[in-house]
XYZ file of C-alpha atoms in Angstrom:
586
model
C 1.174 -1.279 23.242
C -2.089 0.037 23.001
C -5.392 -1.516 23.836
C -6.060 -4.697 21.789
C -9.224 -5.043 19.744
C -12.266 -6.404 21.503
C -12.734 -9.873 21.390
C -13.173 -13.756 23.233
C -10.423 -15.129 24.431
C -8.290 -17.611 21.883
C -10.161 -20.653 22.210
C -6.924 -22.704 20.119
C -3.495 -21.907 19.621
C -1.168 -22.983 16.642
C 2.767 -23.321 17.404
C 5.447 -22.264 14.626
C 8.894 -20.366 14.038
C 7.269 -17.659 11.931
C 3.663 -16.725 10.902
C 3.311 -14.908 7.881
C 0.024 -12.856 7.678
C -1.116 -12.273 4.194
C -0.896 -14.297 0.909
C 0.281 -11.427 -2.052
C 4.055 -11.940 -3.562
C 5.323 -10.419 -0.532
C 3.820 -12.903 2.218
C 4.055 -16.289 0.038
C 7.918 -15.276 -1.195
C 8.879 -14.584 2.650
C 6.651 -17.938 3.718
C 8.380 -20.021 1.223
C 11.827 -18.675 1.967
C 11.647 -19.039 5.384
C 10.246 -22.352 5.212
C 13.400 -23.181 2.790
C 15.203 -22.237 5.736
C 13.988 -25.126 7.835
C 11.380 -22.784 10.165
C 8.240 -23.853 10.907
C 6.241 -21.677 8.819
C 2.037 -20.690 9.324
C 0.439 -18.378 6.710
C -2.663 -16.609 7.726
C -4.989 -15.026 5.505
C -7.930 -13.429 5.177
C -9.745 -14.730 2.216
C -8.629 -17.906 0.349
C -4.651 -18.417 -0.541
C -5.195 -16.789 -3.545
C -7.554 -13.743 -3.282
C -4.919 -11.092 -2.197
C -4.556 -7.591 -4.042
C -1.417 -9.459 -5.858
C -3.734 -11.369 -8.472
C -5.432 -8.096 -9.463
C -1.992 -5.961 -10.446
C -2.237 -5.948 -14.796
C 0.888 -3.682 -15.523
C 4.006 -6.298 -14.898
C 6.365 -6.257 -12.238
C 9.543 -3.753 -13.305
C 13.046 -4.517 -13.522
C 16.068 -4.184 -15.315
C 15.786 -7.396 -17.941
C 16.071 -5.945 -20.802
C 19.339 -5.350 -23.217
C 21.127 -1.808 -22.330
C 18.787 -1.543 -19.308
C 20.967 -1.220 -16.065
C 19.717 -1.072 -12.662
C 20.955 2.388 -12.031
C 18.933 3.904 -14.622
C 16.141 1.622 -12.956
C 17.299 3.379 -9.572
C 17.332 6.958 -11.184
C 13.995 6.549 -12.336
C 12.496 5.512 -9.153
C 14.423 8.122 -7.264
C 12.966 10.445 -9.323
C 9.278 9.416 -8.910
C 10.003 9.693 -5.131
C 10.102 13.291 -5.299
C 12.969 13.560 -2.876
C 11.939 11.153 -0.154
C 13.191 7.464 -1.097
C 15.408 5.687 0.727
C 18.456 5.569 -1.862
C 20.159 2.101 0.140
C 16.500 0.495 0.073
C 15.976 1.817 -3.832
C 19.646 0.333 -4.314
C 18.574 -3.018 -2.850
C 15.725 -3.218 -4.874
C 17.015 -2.556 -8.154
C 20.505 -4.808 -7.751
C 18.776 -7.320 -6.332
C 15.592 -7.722 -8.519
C 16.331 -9.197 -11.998
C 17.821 -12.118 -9.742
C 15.006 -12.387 -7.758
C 12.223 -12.230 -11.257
C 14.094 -14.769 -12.117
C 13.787 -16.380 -9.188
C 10.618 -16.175 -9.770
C 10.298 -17.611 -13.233
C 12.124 -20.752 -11.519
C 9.440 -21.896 -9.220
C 7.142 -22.026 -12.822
C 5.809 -18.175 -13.422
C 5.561 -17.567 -16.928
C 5.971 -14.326 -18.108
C 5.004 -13.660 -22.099
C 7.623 -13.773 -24.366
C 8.753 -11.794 -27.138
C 9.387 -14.063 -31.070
C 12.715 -14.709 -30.120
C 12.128 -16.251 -26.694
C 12.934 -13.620 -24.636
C 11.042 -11.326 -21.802
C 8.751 -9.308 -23.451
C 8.843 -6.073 -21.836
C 6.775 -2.549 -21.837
C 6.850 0.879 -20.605
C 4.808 2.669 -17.520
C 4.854 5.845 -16.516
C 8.298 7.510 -15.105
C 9.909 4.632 -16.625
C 12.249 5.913 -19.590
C 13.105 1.938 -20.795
C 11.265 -1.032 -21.486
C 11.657 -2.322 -18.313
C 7.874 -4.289 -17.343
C 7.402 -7.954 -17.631
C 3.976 -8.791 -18.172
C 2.219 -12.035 -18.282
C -1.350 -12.851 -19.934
C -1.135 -9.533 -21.555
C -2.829 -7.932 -18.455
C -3.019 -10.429 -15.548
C 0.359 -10.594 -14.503
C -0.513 -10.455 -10.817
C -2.785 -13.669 -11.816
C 0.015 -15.959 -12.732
C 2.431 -14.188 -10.245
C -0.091 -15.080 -7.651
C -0.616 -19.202 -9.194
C 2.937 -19.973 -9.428
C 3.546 -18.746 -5.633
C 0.325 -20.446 -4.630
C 1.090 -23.742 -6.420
C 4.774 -23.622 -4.479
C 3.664 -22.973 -0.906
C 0.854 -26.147 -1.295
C 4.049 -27.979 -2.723
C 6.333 -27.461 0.165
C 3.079 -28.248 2.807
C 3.306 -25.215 4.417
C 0.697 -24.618 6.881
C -2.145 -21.998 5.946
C -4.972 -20.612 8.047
C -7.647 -19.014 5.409
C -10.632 -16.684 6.242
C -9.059 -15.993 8.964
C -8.534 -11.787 10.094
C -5.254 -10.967 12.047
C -6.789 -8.766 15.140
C -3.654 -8.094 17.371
C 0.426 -8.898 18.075
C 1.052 -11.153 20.969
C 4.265 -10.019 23.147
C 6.247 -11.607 25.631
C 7.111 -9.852 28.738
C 10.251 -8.997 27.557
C 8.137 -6.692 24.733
C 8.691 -9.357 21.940
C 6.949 -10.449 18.698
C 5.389 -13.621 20.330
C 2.319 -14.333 17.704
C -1.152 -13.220 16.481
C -4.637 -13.210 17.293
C -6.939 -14.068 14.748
C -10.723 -14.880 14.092
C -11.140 -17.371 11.481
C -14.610 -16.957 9.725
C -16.116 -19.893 8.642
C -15.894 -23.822 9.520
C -13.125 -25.837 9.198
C -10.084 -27.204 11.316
C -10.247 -24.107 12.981
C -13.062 -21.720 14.136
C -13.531 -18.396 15.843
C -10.939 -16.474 17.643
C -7.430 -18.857 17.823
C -3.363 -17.718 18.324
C -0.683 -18.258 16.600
C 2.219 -18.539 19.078
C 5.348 -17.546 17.096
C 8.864 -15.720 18.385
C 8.415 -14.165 14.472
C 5.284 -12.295 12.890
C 5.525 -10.845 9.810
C 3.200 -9.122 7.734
C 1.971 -9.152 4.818
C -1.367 -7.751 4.639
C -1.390 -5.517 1.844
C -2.938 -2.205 1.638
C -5.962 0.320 2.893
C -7.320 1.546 -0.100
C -11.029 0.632 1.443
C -10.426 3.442 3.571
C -11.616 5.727 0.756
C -14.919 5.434 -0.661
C -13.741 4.229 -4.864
C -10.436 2.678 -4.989
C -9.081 -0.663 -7.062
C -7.842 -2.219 -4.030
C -10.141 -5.564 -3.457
C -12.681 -5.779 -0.052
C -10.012 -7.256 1.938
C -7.880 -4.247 2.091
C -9.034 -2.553 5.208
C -5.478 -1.748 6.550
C -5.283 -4.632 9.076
C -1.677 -4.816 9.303
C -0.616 -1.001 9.501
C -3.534 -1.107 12.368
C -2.488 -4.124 14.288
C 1.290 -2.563 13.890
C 0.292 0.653 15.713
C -1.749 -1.109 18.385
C 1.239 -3.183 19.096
C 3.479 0.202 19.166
C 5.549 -0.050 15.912
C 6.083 2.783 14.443
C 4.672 3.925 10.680
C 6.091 6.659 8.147
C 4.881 8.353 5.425
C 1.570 7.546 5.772
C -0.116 10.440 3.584
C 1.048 9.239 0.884
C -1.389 7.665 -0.972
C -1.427 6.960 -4.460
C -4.152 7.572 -6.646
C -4.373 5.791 -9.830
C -4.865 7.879 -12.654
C -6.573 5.766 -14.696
C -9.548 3.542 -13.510
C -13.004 2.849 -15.333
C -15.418 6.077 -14.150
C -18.442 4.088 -13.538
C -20.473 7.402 -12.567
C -20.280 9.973 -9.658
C -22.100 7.323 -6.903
C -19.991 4.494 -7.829
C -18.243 3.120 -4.639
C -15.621 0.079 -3.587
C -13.190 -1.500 -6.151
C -13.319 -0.094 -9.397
C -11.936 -1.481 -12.257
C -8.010 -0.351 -13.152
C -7.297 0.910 -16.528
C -3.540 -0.650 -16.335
C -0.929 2.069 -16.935
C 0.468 0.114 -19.882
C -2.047 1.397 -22.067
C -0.551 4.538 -21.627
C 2.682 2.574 -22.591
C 1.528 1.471 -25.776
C 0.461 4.678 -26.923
C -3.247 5.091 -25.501
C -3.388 9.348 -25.450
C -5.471 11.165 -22.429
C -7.645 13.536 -23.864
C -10.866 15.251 -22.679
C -14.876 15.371 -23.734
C -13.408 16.960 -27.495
C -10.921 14.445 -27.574
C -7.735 17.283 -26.505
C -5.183 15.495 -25.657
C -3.672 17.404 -22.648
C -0.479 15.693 -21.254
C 1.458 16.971 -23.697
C 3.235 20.188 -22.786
C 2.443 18.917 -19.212
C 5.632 17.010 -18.931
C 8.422 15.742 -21.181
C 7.165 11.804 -20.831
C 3.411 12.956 -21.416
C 1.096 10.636 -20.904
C 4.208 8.381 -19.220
C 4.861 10.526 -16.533
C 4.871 9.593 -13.084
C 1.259 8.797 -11.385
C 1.098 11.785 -9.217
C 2.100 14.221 -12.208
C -0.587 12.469 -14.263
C -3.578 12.216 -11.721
C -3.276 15.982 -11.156
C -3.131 16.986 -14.597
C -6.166 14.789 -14.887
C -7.847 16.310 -11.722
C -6.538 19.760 -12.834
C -8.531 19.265 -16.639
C -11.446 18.025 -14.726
C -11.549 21.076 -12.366
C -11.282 23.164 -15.566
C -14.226 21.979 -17.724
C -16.097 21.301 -14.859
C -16.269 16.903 -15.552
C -16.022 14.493 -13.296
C -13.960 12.092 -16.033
C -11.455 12.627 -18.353
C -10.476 9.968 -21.880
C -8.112 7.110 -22.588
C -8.204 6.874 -26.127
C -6.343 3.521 -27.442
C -9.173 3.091 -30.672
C -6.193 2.887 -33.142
C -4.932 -0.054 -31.354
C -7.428 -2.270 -33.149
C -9.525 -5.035 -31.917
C -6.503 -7.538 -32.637
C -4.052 -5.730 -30.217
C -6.537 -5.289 -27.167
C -7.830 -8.888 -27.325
C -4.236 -10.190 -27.439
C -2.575 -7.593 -25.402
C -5.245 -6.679 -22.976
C -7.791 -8.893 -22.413
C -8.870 -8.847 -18.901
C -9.353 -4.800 -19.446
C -11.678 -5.462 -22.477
C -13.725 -7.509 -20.966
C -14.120 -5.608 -18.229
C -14.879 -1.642 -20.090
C -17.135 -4.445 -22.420
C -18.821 -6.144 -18.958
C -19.671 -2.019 -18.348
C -21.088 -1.406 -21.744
C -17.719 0.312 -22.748
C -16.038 -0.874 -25.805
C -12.590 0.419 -26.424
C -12.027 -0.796 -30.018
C -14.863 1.965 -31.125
C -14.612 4.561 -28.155
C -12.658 6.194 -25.569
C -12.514 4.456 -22.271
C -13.698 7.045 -19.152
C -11.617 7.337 -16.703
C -10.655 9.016 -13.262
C -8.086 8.810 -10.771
C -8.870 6.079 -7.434
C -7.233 5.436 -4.650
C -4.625 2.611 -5.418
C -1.596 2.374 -3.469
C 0.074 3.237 -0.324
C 3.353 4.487 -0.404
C 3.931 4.362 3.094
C 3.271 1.979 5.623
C 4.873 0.115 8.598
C 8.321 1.164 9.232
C 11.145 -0.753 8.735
C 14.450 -1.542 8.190
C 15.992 -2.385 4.857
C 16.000 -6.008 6.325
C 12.382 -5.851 6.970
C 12.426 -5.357 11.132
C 9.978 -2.984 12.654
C 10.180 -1.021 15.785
C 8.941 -3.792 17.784
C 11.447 -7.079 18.157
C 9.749 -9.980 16.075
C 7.710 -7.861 14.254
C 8.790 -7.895 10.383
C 6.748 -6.178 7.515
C 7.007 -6.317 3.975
C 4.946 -5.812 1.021
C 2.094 -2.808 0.579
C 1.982 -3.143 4.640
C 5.442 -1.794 4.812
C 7.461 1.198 4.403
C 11.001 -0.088 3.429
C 11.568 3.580 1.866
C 11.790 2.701 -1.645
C 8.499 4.493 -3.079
C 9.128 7.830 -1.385
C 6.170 9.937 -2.036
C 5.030 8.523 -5.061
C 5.653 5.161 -6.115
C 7.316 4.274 -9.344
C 4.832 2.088 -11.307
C 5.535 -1.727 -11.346
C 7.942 -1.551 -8.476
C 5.052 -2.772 -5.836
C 5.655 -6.881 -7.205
C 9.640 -6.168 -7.170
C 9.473 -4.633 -3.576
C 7.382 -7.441 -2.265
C 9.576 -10.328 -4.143
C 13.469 -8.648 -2.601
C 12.441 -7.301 0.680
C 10.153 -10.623 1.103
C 13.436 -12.900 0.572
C 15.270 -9.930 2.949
C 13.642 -10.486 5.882
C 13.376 -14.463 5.460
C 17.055 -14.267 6.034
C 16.750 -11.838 8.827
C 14.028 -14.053 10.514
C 16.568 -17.173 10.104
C 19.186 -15.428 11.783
C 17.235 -13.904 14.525
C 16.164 -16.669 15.598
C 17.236 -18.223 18.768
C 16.898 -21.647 20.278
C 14.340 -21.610 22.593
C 10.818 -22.835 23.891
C 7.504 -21.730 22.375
C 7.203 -17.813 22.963
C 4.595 -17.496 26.142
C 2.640 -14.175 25.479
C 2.153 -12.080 28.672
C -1.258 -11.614 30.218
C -3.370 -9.278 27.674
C -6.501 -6.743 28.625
C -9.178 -8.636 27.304
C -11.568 -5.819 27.050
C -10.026 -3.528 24.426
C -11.484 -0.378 23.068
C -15.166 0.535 21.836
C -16.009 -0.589 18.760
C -18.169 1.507 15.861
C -20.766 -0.477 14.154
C -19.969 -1.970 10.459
C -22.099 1.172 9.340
C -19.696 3.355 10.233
C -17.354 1.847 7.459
C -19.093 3.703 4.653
C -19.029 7.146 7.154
C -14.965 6.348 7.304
C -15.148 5.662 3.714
C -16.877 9.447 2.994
C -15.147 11.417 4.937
C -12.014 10.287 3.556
C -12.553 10.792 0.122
C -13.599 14.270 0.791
C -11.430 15.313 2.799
C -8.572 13.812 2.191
C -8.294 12.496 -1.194
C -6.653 13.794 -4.094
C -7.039 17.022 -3.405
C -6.375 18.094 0.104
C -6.278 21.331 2.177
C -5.872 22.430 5.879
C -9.359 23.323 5.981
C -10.563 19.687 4.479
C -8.199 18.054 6.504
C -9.402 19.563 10.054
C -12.819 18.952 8.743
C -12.168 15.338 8.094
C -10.093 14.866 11.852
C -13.244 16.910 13.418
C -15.582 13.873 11.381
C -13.710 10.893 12.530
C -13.373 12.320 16.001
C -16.929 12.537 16.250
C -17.473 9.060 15.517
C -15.132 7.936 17.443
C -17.362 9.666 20.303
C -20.112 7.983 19.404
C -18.275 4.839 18.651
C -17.630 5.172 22.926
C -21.347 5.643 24.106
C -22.382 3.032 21.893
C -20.413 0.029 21.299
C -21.070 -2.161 19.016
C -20.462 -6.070 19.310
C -17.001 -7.562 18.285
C -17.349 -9.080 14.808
C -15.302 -9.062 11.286
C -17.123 -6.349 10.074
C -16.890 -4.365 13.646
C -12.875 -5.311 13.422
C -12.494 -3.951 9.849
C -13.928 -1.191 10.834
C -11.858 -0.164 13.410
C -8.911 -0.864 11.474
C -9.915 1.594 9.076
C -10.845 4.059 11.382
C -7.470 3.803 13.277
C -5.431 4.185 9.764
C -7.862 7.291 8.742
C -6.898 9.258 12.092
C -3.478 8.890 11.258
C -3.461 9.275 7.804
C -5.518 12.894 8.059
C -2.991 13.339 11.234
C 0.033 13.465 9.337
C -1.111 14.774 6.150
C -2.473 17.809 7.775
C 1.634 18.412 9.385
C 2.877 18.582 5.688
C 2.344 21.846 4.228
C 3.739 21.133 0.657
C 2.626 19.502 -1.992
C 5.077 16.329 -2.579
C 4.319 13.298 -4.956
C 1.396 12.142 -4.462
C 0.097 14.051 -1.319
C -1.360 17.411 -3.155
C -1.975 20.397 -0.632
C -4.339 22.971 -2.242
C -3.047 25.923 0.099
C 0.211 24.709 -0.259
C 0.692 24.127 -4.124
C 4.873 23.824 -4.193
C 7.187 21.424 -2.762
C 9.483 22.766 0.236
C 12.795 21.058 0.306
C 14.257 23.255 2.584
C 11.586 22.555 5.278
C 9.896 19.368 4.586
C 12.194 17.325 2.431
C 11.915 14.681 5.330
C 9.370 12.073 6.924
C 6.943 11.880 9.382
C 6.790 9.286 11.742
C 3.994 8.462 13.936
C 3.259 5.925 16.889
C 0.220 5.265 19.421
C 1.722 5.786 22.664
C 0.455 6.137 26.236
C 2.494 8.625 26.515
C 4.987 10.836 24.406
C 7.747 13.605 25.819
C 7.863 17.029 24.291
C 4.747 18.985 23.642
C 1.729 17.569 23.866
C -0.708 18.285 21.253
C -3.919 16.033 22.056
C -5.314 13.580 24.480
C -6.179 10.551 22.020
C -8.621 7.710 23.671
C -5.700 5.258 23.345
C -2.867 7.769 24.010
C -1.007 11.063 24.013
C -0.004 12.511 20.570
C 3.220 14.441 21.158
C 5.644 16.282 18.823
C 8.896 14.427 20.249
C 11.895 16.119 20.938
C 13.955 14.105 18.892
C 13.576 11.928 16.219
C 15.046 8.174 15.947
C 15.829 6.633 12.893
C 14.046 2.812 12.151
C 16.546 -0.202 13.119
C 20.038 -0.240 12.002
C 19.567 3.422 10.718
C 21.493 6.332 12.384
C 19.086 9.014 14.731
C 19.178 12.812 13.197
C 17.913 15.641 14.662
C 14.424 17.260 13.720
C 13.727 20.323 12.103
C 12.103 23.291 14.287
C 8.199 22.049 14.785
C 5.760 23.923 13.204
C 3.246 25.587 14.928
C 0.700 22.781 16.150
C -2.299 21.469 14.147
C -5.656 20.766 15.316
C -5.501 17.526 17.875
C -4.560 14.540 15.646
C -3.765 11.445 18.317
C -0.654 9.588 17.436
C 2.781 10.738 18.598
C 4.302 12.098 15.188
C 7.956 12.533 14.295
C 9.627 14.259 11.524
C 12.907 12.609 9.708
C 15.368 13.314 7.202
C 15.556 10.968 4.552
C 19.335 9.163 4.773
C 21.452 11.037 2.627
């Protein structure tokens, strides 16, 4: 375990089984099935109950429903999105396991629209070759998702802790999950920095698209849990790849934060990509078109761009008709209409954002990390199902299975004993950049490592955040939220521009200029890093908080068998985190 965060000493401590940090589909389905399971549950989360990146998905949440759909061709489709890198037992588990779980779902009082007769009504995404999304609202299905999960866990009492930011895992002296940190911002039953003391912490947190200066991912999203993971040692995996949607509102080159998403089910309903003529351009590009998989369609779109010299491309859904968009996608009207846009007469702009992280946390397919107590599931986690580029819709479906997976892991991990007692901490913690440095973070990101990325961009972007790191060390700023964001962010960016700068290929949604074609033979595999004090094999850098290392061998996560490496590339410029490279299970 690295050095904690800077902050007071917990002034109050809350006692529970299990804490669940975060409040999308993945941390109120694990909360409520945990508390099912007679544990004394706490949620934690940063904004209200309901203000998680959940409420803002539009699409639907994928499975196989519909009649002649199967979950293997669900499975085939996803594997295939994952360019070569998904977990095929975690992809299984998904797909078997999620038209129960929708359903599921739809019991606690979710209500999905329906087609005349009564039944699901379902639509297409891209990679998806059946009718396989649910959708509710037309376009807000992450809205009522999010209300009927909300509306259960105030049912069943459960214990929640709002405003509140997770800052660092409690351990035992054994090593052990034993609760969280957290600084609660605001008045109420609880203020400042408190603890929850738990023997299980799972989280939940969602993703890190704020680590890039436009993305659709709401403020909260500052990569709190894959931060507070590597302080506390756990190991994450296939962290450069990040998803970039390939459709959100272009609100002009200086537009930053969340951007509006232009849901890929327009696409699925026959919107057509086209450029400043009105060429379409997908087609010829792939045999799905405009329906193929993210990455395939954010290049193309990046590539047209490049081309003609824009800095937007088209969606063009005018022969949809006013009727169609007001019933079928009315939160997206109103918002191109809030922007002056209207897509009844005109074709919507659009560019590709940072959305979604593929990677995350590492776990097993039960939802343990690399750290005993420590469970992650959702955005936060990387169970292995996405691969390198996740399969659109899957995000709800992977946070409702793997959510209910490690509920039942939690349960039976759990031994009778006493209320975990952490072991003494260093109270001082690490230098702290000022919140200003957020929007530096936020820059150098997008340049260097955004859609397009290159060794040259990528050494730029390490040499950038190194440098404020330096100056983050001679002057300190004071712990805060905004300081603690911050240096969440920071901490995911170093590793993030670490490992994508040891993958020369391009693969799903990680696109290497000076390495334009995937590599099976040499890179058809993961990478795997850690903060460690200290790392055997050769050492590449001296990191403030560690030694990054390439390890001699390489460990698979919990439950999964060890395989050797491949032979290590020559070194890249000092990254700091220990990184490992894996093959993918067979």
């Amino acid at each position: 375990m690295t050095a904690p965060l800077p902050a007071p000493a917990p002034g109050w401590a809350i006692t529970a089984d299990v804490t669940v940090v975060g409040s999308g589909v993945a941390g109120l389905t694990a909360a409520l099935h945990c508390a099912a399971a007679g544990l004394r549950t706490v949620i934690v989360t940063k904004a209200r109950l309901d203000d998680g990146s959940t409420r803002w998905a539009q699409g639907g949440i994928a499975a196989a429903l519909g009649e002649g759909d199967t979950p293997a061709q669900h499975r085939a489709d996803t594997l295939t999105a994952g360019a070569g890198l998904c977990d095929e037992a975690a992809v299984t588990a998904l797909v078997s396991e999620g038209p129960a779980a929708v359903r599921r779902l739809i019991g606690l009082g979710a209500r999905f629209d329906e087609t005349p007769g009564g039944g699901i009504a379902l639509t297409r995404e891209g990679g998806h070759r059946r009718r396989r999304i649910a959708h509710a609202g037309g376009d807000a299905t992450g809205a009522e998702i999010s209300r009927a999960l909300v509306a259960a866990v105030r049912e069943a009492g459960i214990e929640t802790v709002e405003n509140a930011l997770a800052l660092d895992l409690l351990k035992d002296a054994e090593g052990r999950a034993a609760g969280v940190t957290l600084h609660v911002m605001g008045e109420g039953r609880h203020d400042g920095v408190g603890a929850v003391h738990a023997p299980a912490v799972v989280l939940a947190t969602g993703g890190m698209g704020q680590v890039f200066s436009v993305t659709t991912n709401p403020a909260v999203s500052t990569g709190d849990g894959v931060a507070l993971a590597l302080r506390a040692g756990a190991e994450v995996a296939d962290l450069e790849f990040v998803q970039f949607h390939p459709t959100v509102l272009f609100l002009g080159a200086e537009a930053e934060g969340r951007q509006p998403l232009i849901s890929e089910a327009v696409r699925g309903e026959g919107a057509h990509l086209v450029d400043a003529a009105g060429t379409r351009f997908m087609t010829g590009q792939h045999e799905l078109a405009e329906l193929a998989p993210r990455d395939i369609v954010a290049k193309a779109i990046t590539r047209r761009m490049h081309e003609q010299g824009a800095d937007h491309m088209y969606l063009d859904a005018r022969h949809f008709g006013a009727a169609m968009w007001e019933r079928r996608f009315p939160t997206i009207l109103a918002a191109c209409r809030a922007h002056g846009i209207d897509p009844v007469t005109a074709p919507v702009p659009v560019a590709p954002a940072a959305h979604y992280a593929s990677g995350g946390v590492r776990t097993d397919l039960a939802g343990r990390t690399t750290v005993p107590g420590l469970y992650a599931c959702g955005e936060t986690a990387c169970t292995g199902v996405h691969g390198a580029n996740r399969l659109a819709s899957n995000s709800l479906l992977e946070g409702l299975v793997f959510a209910e997976r490690i509920a039942a892991a939690v349960a039976a991990d759990l031994t009778p004993a006493g209320p975990p007692v952490p072991a003494p901490r260093d109270p001082a913690g690490g230098a702290l950049l000022p919140a200003e440095a957020r929007a530096a973070v936020q820059r150098v990101m997008t340049e260097g490592a955004g859609v397009l990325r290159s060794a040259a961009g990528l050494a730029a972007a390490g040499r950038a955040l190194d440098r404020l790191a330096a100056d983050g060390e001679h002057k300190a700023a004071e712990p805060g939220a905004d300081t603690w964001e911050t240096a969440n962010l920071h901490l995911v960016a170093r590793v993030l521009v670490a490992v994508a700068a040891l993958r020369p290929e391009t693969r799903g949604c990680h696109w290497r200029e000076d390495h334009t074609e995937r590599d099976d033979a040499r890179w058809r595999r993961h990478l795997v890093a850690a903060l460690t004090p200290g790392a055997a094999g050769r050492v590449l850098a001296v990191h403030p908080t560690g030694t990054a290392a390439f390890p001699a061998t390489a460990v698979g996560p919990p439950g999964r068998p060890a395989v050797p490496p491949p032979t290590p590339e020559p070194a890249p410029r000092p990254v700091g985190a220990a990184v490992k490279r894996e093959n993918p299970e067979p």
